[in-house]
PDB file of C-alpha atoms in Angstrom:
ATOM      1  CA  MET Y   1     -23.211  98.861 106.758  1.00 67.00           C
ATOM      2  CA  GLU Y   2     -20.090  96.749 107.256  1.00 82.00           C
ATOM      3  CA  PHE Y   3     -17.440  97.680 109.787  1.00 91.00           C
ATOM      4  CA  ASN Y   4     -13.905  97.091 108.552  1.00 93.00           C
ATOM      5  CA  LEU Y   5     -11.084  98.565 110.622  1.00 95.00           C
ATOM      6  CA  ALA Y   6      -9.144  99.905 107.617  1.00 96.00           C
ATOM      7  CA  ASP Y   7     -12.255 101.617 106.259  1.00 95.00           C
ATOM      8  CA  LEU Y   8     -13.030 103.094 109.672  1.00 95.00           C
ATOM      9  CA  TRP Y   9      -9.427 104.280 110.060  1.00 96.00           C
ATOM     10  CA  GLU Y  10      -9.500 105.992 106.664  1.00 97.00           C
ATOM     11  CA  SER Y  11     -12.787 107.712 107.559  1.00 96.00           C
ATOM     12  CA  VAL Y  12     -11.104 109.233 110.614  1.00 97.00           C
ATOM     13  CA  VAL Y  13      -8.062 110.272 108.561  1.00 98.00           C
ATOM     14  CA  ASP Y  14     -10.323 112.054 106.057  1.00 97.00           C
ATOM     15  CA  VAL Y  15     -11.878 114.135 108.834  1.00 97.00           C
ATOM     16  CA  ALA Y  16      -8.945 114.675 111.205  1.00 97.00           C
ATOM     17  CA  GLY Y  17      -5.885 114.165 109.011  1.00 96.00           C
ATOM     18  CA  GLU Y  18      -3.815 117.004 110.434  1.00 97.00           C
ATOM     19  CA  ARG Y  19      -4.441 116.105 114.069  1.00 98.00           C
ATOM     20  CA  ASP Y  20      -1.954 114.087 116.083  1.00 97.00           C
ATOM     21  CA  ALA Y  21      -2.600 110.361 115.917  1.00 97.00           C
ATOM     22  CA  VAL Y  22       0.467 109.307 117.907  1.00 95.00           C
ATOM     23  CA  VAL Y  23       2.476 111.238 120.464  1.00 94.00           C
ATOM     24  CA  ARG Y  24       5.594 109.637 121.920  1.00 87.00           C
ATOM     25  CA  GLY Y  25       7.873 112.018 123.751  1.00 87.00           C
ATOM     26  CA  ASP Y  26       8.816 114.729 121.265  1.00 90.00           C
ATOM     27  CA  CYS Y  27       7.648 112.629 118.309  1.00 89.00           C
ATOM     28  CA  ARG Y  28       4.244 113.591 116.911  1.00 95.00           C
ATOM     29  CA  VAL Y  29       2.682 111.791 113.941  1.00 96.00           C
ATOM     30  CA  SER Y  30      -0.491 113.075 112.299  1.00 98.00           C
ATOM     31  CA  TYR Y  31      -3.305 110.841 111.115  1.00 98.00           C
ATOM     32  CA  ALA Y  32      -2.477 111.808 107.511  1.00 98.00           C
ATOM     33  CA  LEU Y  33       1.208 110.909 107.824  1.00 98.00           C
ATOM     34  CA  LEU Y  34       0.462 107.631 109.604  1.00 98.00           C
ATOM     35  CA  ASP Y  35      -2.038 106.774 106.860  1.00 98.00           C
ATOM     36  CA  GLU Y  36       0.454 107.633 104.114  1.00 98.00           C
ATOM     37  CA  ARG Y  37       3.142 105.445 105.689  1.00 98.00           C
ATOM     38  CA  ALA Y  38       0.679 102.563 106.199  1.00 98.00           C
ATOM     39  CA  ASN Y  39      -0.320 102.829 102.525  1.00 98.00           C
ATOM     40  CA  ARG Y  40       3.337 102.744 101.482  1.00 98.00           C
ATOM     41  CA  LEU Y  41       3.931  99.682 103.658  1.00 98.00           C
ATOM     42  CA  ALA Y  42       0.805  98.003 102.264  1.00 98.00           C
ATOM     43  CA  HIS Y  43       2.105  98.499  98.707  1.00 98.00           C
ATOM     44  CA  ALA Y  44       5.576  97.299  99.726  1.00 97.00           C
ATOM     45  CA  LEU Y  45       4.047  94.114 101.133  1.00 97.00           C
ATOM     46  CA  LEU Y  46       1.937  93.544  98.016  1.00 97.00           C
ATOM     47  CA  GLN Y  47       4.970  94.094  95.759  1.00 96.00           C
ATOM     48  CA  ARG Y  48       6.786  91.371  97.707  1.00 95.00           C
ATOM     49  CA  GLY Y  49       4.020  88.790  97.358  1.00 96.00           C
ATOM     50  CA  VAL Y  50       1.843  89.265 100.446  1.00 97.00           C
ATOM     51  CA  ARG Y  51      -1.804  88.604  99.571  1.00 96.00           C
ATOM     52  CA  PRO Y  52      -5.194  88.881 101.309  1.00 97.00           C
ATOM     53  CA  GLY Y  53      -5.430  86.324 104.085  1.00 97.00           C
ATOM     54  CA  ASP Y  54      -1.634  86.061 104.532  1.00 97.00           C
ATOM     55  CA  HIS Y  55      -0.392  86.446 108.100  1.00 97.00           C
ATOM     56  CA  ILE Y  56       2.018  89.257 108.998  1.00 97.00           C
ATOM     57  CA  ALA Y  57       3.864  88.866 112.298  1.00 97.00           C
ATOM     58  CA  LEU Y  58       4.597  92.124 114.148  1.00 97.00           C
ATOM     59  CA  ASP Y  59       7.707  91.375 116.197  1.00 96.00           C
ATOM     60  CA  LEU Y  60       8.074  94.930 117.433  1.00 95.00           C
ATOM     61  CA  TYR Y  61       8.152  97.059 120.527  1.00 92.00           C
ATOM     62  CA  ASN Y  62       5.217  99.416 121.062  1.00 91.00           C
ATOM     63  CA  SER Y  63       6.050 101.849 118.285  1.00 91.00           C
ATOM     64  CA  VAL Y  64       4.692 103.820 115.367  1.00 94.00           C
ATOM     65  CA  GLU Y  65       5.894 100.975 113.120  1.00 95.00           C
ATOM     66  CA  TYR Y  66       3.666  98.535 115.008  1.00 96.00           C
ATOM     67  CA  LEU Y  67       0.630 100.670 114.169  1.00 96.00           C
ATOM     68  CA  GLU Y  68       1.801 101.077 110.578  1.00 97.00           C
ATOM     69  CA  GLY Y  69       2.189  97.312 110.229  1.00 97.00           C
ATOM     70  CA  MET Y  70      -1.232  96.622 111.643  1.00 97.00           C
ATOM     71  CA  LEU Y  71      -2.933  99.256 109.481  1.00 98.00           C
ATOM     72  CA  ALA Y  72      -1.051  98.151 106.357  1.00 98.00           C
ATOM     73  CA  ALA Y  73      -2.196  94.573 106.909  1.00 98.00           C
ATOM     74  CA  PHE Y  74      -5.797  95.696 107.399  1.00 98.00           C
ATOM     75  CA  LYS Y  75      -5.654  97.817 104.245  1.00 98.00           C
ATOM     76  CA  ILE Y  76      -4.680  94.849 102.017  1.00 98.00           C
ATOM     77  CA  ARG Y  77      -6.862  92.308 103.871  1.00 97.00           C
ATOM     78  CA  ALA Y  78      -3.822  90.537 105.287  1.00 98.00           C
ATOM     79  CA  VAL Y  79      -3.923  89.384 108.903  1.00 98.00           C
ATOM     80  CA  PRO Y  80      -1.697  91.056 111.509  1.00 98.00           C
ATOM     81  CA  VAL Y  81      -0.387  88.782 114.261  1.00 97.00           C
ATOM     82  CA  ASN Y  82       1.050  90.163 117.502  1.00 95.00           C
ATOM     83  CA  VAL Y  83       4.382  88.791 118.733  1.00 95.00           C
ATOM     84  CA  ASN Y  84       5.636  89.218 122.273  1.00 93.00           C
ATOM     85  CA  PHE Y  85       9.128  90.668 121.819  1.00 92.00           C
ATOM     86  CA  ARG Y  86      10.230  88.892 125.003  1.00 92.00           C
ATOM     87  CA  TYR Y  87       9.804  85.418 123.478  1.00 92.00           C
ATOM     88  CA  VAL Y  88      12.842  83.168 123.503  1.00 92.00           C
ATOM     89  CA  GLU Y  89      13.747  81.257 120.341  1.00 94.00           C
ATOM     90  CA  ASP Y  90      11.529  78.198 120.977  1.00 93.00           C
ATOM     91  CA  GLU Y  91       8.467  80.323 121.723  1.00 92.00           C
ATOM     92  CA  LEU Y  92       9.097  82.528 118.708  1.00 94.00           C
ATOM     93  CA  ALA Y  93       9.576  79.532 116.399  1.00 95.00           C
ATOM     94  CA  TYR Y  94       6.356  78.001 117.731  1.00 94.00           C
ATOM     95  CA  LEU Y  95       4.329  81.169 117.195  1.00 95.00           C
ATOM     96  CA  LEU Y  96       5.629  81.969 113.704  1.00 96.00           C
ATOM     97  CA  THR Y  97       5.041  78.369 112.613  1.00 96.00           C
ATOM     98  CA  ASP Y  98       1.607  78.124 114.259  1.00 95.00           C
ATOM     99  CA  ALA Y  99       0.606  81.448 112.685  1.00 95.00           C
ATOM    100  CA  ASP Y 100       2.062  80.434 109.289  1.00 96.00           C
ATOM    101  CA  ALA Y 101       3.641  83.899 109.036  1.00 96.00           C
ATOM    102  CA  ARG Y 102       4.148  85.020 105.435  1.00 96.00           C
ATOM    103  CA  ALA Y 103       5.954  88.183 106.523  1.00 96.00           C
ATOM    104  CA  VAL Y 104       7.687  89.366 109.684  1.00 96.00           C
ATOM    105  CA  ILE Y 105       8.206  93.010 110.586  1.00 96.00           C
ATOM    106  CA  SER Y 106      10.727  93.351 113.392  1.00 94.00           C
ATOM    107  CA  HIS Y 107      13.158  95.705 115.017  1.00 93.00           C
ATOM    108  CA  ARG Y 108      16.792  95.240 113.988  1.00 90.00           C
ATOM    109  CA  GLU Y 109      17.812  93.981 117.418  1.00 90.00           C
ATOM    110  CA  PHE Y 110      15.574  90.915 117.001  1.00 92.00           C
ATOM    111  CA  ALA Y 111      17.312  89.815 113.769  1.00 91.00           C
ATOM    112  CA  PRO Y 112      19.811  87.443 115.455  1.00 91.00           C
ATOM    113  CA  LYS Y 113      16.977  85.595 117.217  1.00 93.00           C
ATOM    114  CA  LEU Y 114      15.018  85.298 113.956  1.00 94.00           C
ATOM    115  CA  ALA Y 115      18.120  84.162 112.053  1.00 92.00           C
ATOM    116  CA  ALA Y 116      18.775  81.482 114.682  1.00 94.00           C
ATOM    117  CA  ILE Y 117      15.343  79.912 114.031  1.00 94.00           C
ATOM    118  CA  ARG Y 118      15.223  80.549 110.272  1.00 92.00           C
ATOM    119  CA  ASP Y 119      15.262  76.805 109.456  1.00 93.00           C
ATOM    120  CA  ARG Y 120      12.412  76.121 111.915  1.00 94.00           C
ATOM    121  CA  ILE Y 121       9.904  78.672 110.611  1.00 93.00           C
ATOM    122  CA  PRO Y 122       7.987  79.100 107.342  1.00 89.00           C
ATOM    123  CA  PRO Y 123       9.807  81.020 104.605  1.00 89.00           C
ATOM    124  CA  ALA Y 124       8.877  84.652 105.102  1.00 88.00           C
ATOM    125  CA  LEU Y 125       9.570  88.158 103.943  1.00 90.00           C
ATOM    126  CA  HIS Y 126      11.502  90.014 106.663  1.00 94.00           C
ATOM    127  CA  LEU Y 127      11.163  93.772 106.946  1.00 89.00           C
ATOM    128  CA  VAL Y 128      13.531  95.277 109.495  1.00 90.00           C
ATOM    129  CA  VAL Y 129      12.972  98.529 111.350  1.00 89.00           C
ATOM    130  CA  GLU Y 130      16.179 100.324 112.288  1.00 81.00           C
ATOM    131  CA  ASP Y 131      16.676 100.937 115.980  1.00 73.00           C
ATOM    132  CA  SER Y 132      19.484 102.026 118.249  1.00 66.00           C
ATOM    133  CA  SER Y 133      20.337  98.555 119.479  1.00 67.00           C
ATOM    134  CA  PRO Y 134      23.983  97.923 120.258  1.00 64.00           C
ATOM    135  CA  GLY Y 135      25.960  95.322 118.346  1.00 67.00           C
ATOM    136  CA  ASP Y 136      26.163  94.329 114.731  1.00 72.00           C
ATOM    137  CA  ALA Y 137      23.194  92.419 113.329  1.00 77.00           C
ATOM    138  CA  SER Y 138      24.513  92.501 109.738  1.00 81.00           C
ATOM    139  CA  ALA Y 139      25.135  88.749 109.491  1.00 83.00           C
ATOM    140  CA  ALA Y 140      21.686  87.928 110.860  1.00 81.00           C
ATOM    141  CA  LEU Y 141      20.041  90.413 108.499  1.00 83.00           C
ATOM    142  CA  ALA Y 142      21.887  88.874 105.547  1.00 84.00           C
ATOM    143  CA  ASP Y 143      20.815  85.361 106.633  1.00 84.00           C
ATOM    144  CA  LEU Y 144      17.204  86.521 106.680  1.00 87.00           C
ATOM    145  CA  GLY Y 145      17.440  88.339 103.351  1.00 87.00           C
ATOM    146  CA  ALA Y 146      15.939  91.254 105.247  1.00 90.00           C
ATOM    147  CA  VAL Y 147      14.533  94.324 103.553  1.00 92.00           C
ATOM    148  CA  GLU Y 148      15.142  97.666 105.267  1.00 93.00           C
ATOM    149  CA  TYR Y 149      11.782  99.091 106.359  1.00 94.00           C
ATOM    150  CA  GLU Y 150      12.277 102.775 105.507  1.00 95.00           C
ATOM    151  CA  ALA Y 151      13.775 101.921 102.099  1.00 94.00           C
ATOM    152  CA  ALA Y 152      10.749  99.727 101.330  1.00 96.00           C
ATOM    153  CA  LEU Y 153       8.387 102.564 102.264  1.00 97.00           C
ATOM    154  CA  ALA Y 154      10.332 105.144 100.269  1.00 97.00           C
ATOM    155  CA  ALA Y 155      10.143 102.987  97.137  1.00 97.00           C
ATOM    156  CA  SER Y 156       6.378 102.382  97.394  1.00 97.00           C
ATOM    157  CA  ARG Y 157       3.263 104.325  96.415  1.00 95.00           C
ATOM    158  CA  ALA Y 158       1.280 106.230  99.021  1.00 95.00           C
ATOM    159  CA  GLY Y 159      -2.148 105.883  97.380  1.00 94.00           C
ATOM    160  CA  ARG Y 160      -5.176 104.143  98.803  1.00 95.00           C
ATOM    161  CA  ASP Y 161      -5.809 102.089  95.684  1.00 94.00           C
ATOM    162  CA  HIS Y 162      -6.516  98.902  97.625  1.00 93.00           C
ATOM    163  CA  ALA Y 163      -9.175  96.287  96.885  1.00 93.00           C
ATOM    164  CA  PRO Y 164     -12.540  96.454  98.678  1.00 94.00           C
ATOM    165  CA  ARG Y 165     -12.592  95.054 102.207  1.00 95.00           C
ATOM    166  CA  SER Y 166     -15.021  93.108 104.358  1.00 94.00           C
ATOM    167  CA  ALA Y 167     -16.328  93.048 107.909  1.00 94.00           C
ATOM    168  CA  ASP Y 168     -15.188  89.408 107.867  1.00 95.00           C
ATOM    169  CA  ASP Y 169     -11.497  90.338 107.457  1.00 95.00           C
ATOM    170  CA  LEU Y 170      -9.428  88.968 110.330  1.00 95.00           C
ATOM    171  CA  TYR Y 171      -7.013  89.942 113.057  1.00 93.00           C
ATOM    172  CA  ILE Y 172      -5.245  87.223 115.061  1.00 94.00           C
ATOM    173  CA  LEU Y 173      -4.355  87.929 118.659  1.00 92.00           C
ATOM    174  CA  TYR Y 174      -1.994  85.468 120.340  1.00 91.00           C
ATOM    175  CA  THR Y 175      -2.838  85.129 123.992  1.00 87.00           C
ATOM    176  CA  GLY Y 176      -0.266  84.159 126.579  1.00 76.00           C
ATOM    177  CA  GLY Y 177      -1.458  82.214 129.580  1.00 64.00           C
ATOM    178  CA  THR Y 178       0.053  80.460 132.523  1.00 68.00           C
ATOM    179  CA  THR Y 179      -0.128  77.010 130.952  1.00 72.00           C
ATOM    180  CA  GLY Y 180       0.885  75.739 127.549  1.00 79.00           C
ATOM    181  CA  MET Y 181       1.882  77.709 124.489  1.00 82.00           C
ATOM    182  CA  PRO Y 182       0.095  80.873 123.263  1.00 84.00           C
ATOM    183  CA  LYS Y 183      -3.089  80.363 121.290  1.00 88.00           C
ATOM    184  CA  GLY Y 184      -4.101  82.396 118.251  1.00 91.00           C
ATOM    185  CA  VAL Y 185      -7.578  83.879 118.637  1.00 91.00           C
ATOM    186  CA  MET Y 186      -9.227  85.010 115.388  1.00 92.00           C
ATOM    187  CA  TRP Y 187     -11.278  88.190 115.505  1.00 93.00           C
ATOM    188  CA  ARG Y 188     -13.459  89.485 112.677  1.00 93.00           C
ATOM    189  CA  HIS Y 189     -13.060  93.230 112.137  1.00 94.00           C
ATOM    190  CA  GLU Y 190     -16.722  93.884 112.874  1.00 93.00           C
ATOM    191  CA  ASP Y 191     -16.510  91.903 116.115  1.00 91.00           C
ATOM    192  CA  ILE Y 192     -13.509  93.942 117.277  1.00 85.00           C
ATOM    193  CA  PHE Y 193     -15.388  97.146 116.432  1.00 86.00           C
ATOM    194  CA  PHE Y 194     -18.462  96.227 118.447  1.00 85.00           C
ATOM    195  CA  GLY Y 195     -16.437  94.564 121.201  1.00 84.00           C
ATOM    196  CA  ALA Y 196     -14.649  97.869 121.769  1.00 78.00           C
ATOM    197  CA  PHE Y 197     -17.961  99.368 122.882  1.00 70.00           C
TER     198      PHE Y 197
END
C-alpha cells in the first residue's frame, strides 16, 4: 500500500465529510467543503497550465486558503512550497527563484511586494486571496496579471477526477536558520506520513 497525502485526505473526507476540519473563531469548515474547494482550486491550477511536479508557492498567512492550496497541489501531484509571509523582497525573490515557483497563491496585501520583484522571479501564475488589508493594491495586482482566488474557484469543477498519485510525490519545506538563506527540503509523501508517527 502506498501512502499519498491526497489519497489519505480523501479517505478521511469520505468517512467524516460533515465534521469540522477547520475551526477559526466563528468560521467552521467541514471536511467535505474543504475538499470541494481544494478540488476546485486543483482544477483552476490545471486549467492555467500547472502540471505534476510544478512548484506552487503558498505566500499566505495561516488560513483556510493555505490548507486548500496545499491539498490542491497534492491532488494534482504538484509540489506545495511554504513561504514565510514576513520575508522582505530580497528573501522572497531568492525563495521563489530557488523554488522555481510556477504559481504563487498569496493574500492581496502581499501583491505590492510580489510586483516589486516581478522581474527577478520566474514567470508565474498569481492567484490572489482577498483580505481586509488597508490600501489599494490594484496596480500591483495588474502588474502581476493576478487572478482572483474565489473567482477561479467558482469557475472550476469540484470533482475528484485527478490522475493517480504516488507515495513518491513531493512536498518542499523551506527551512529558515540563523545563517545563510533558507534551504528547500524535499519530503516524499510517504516519508511525511510515517515521520508524523
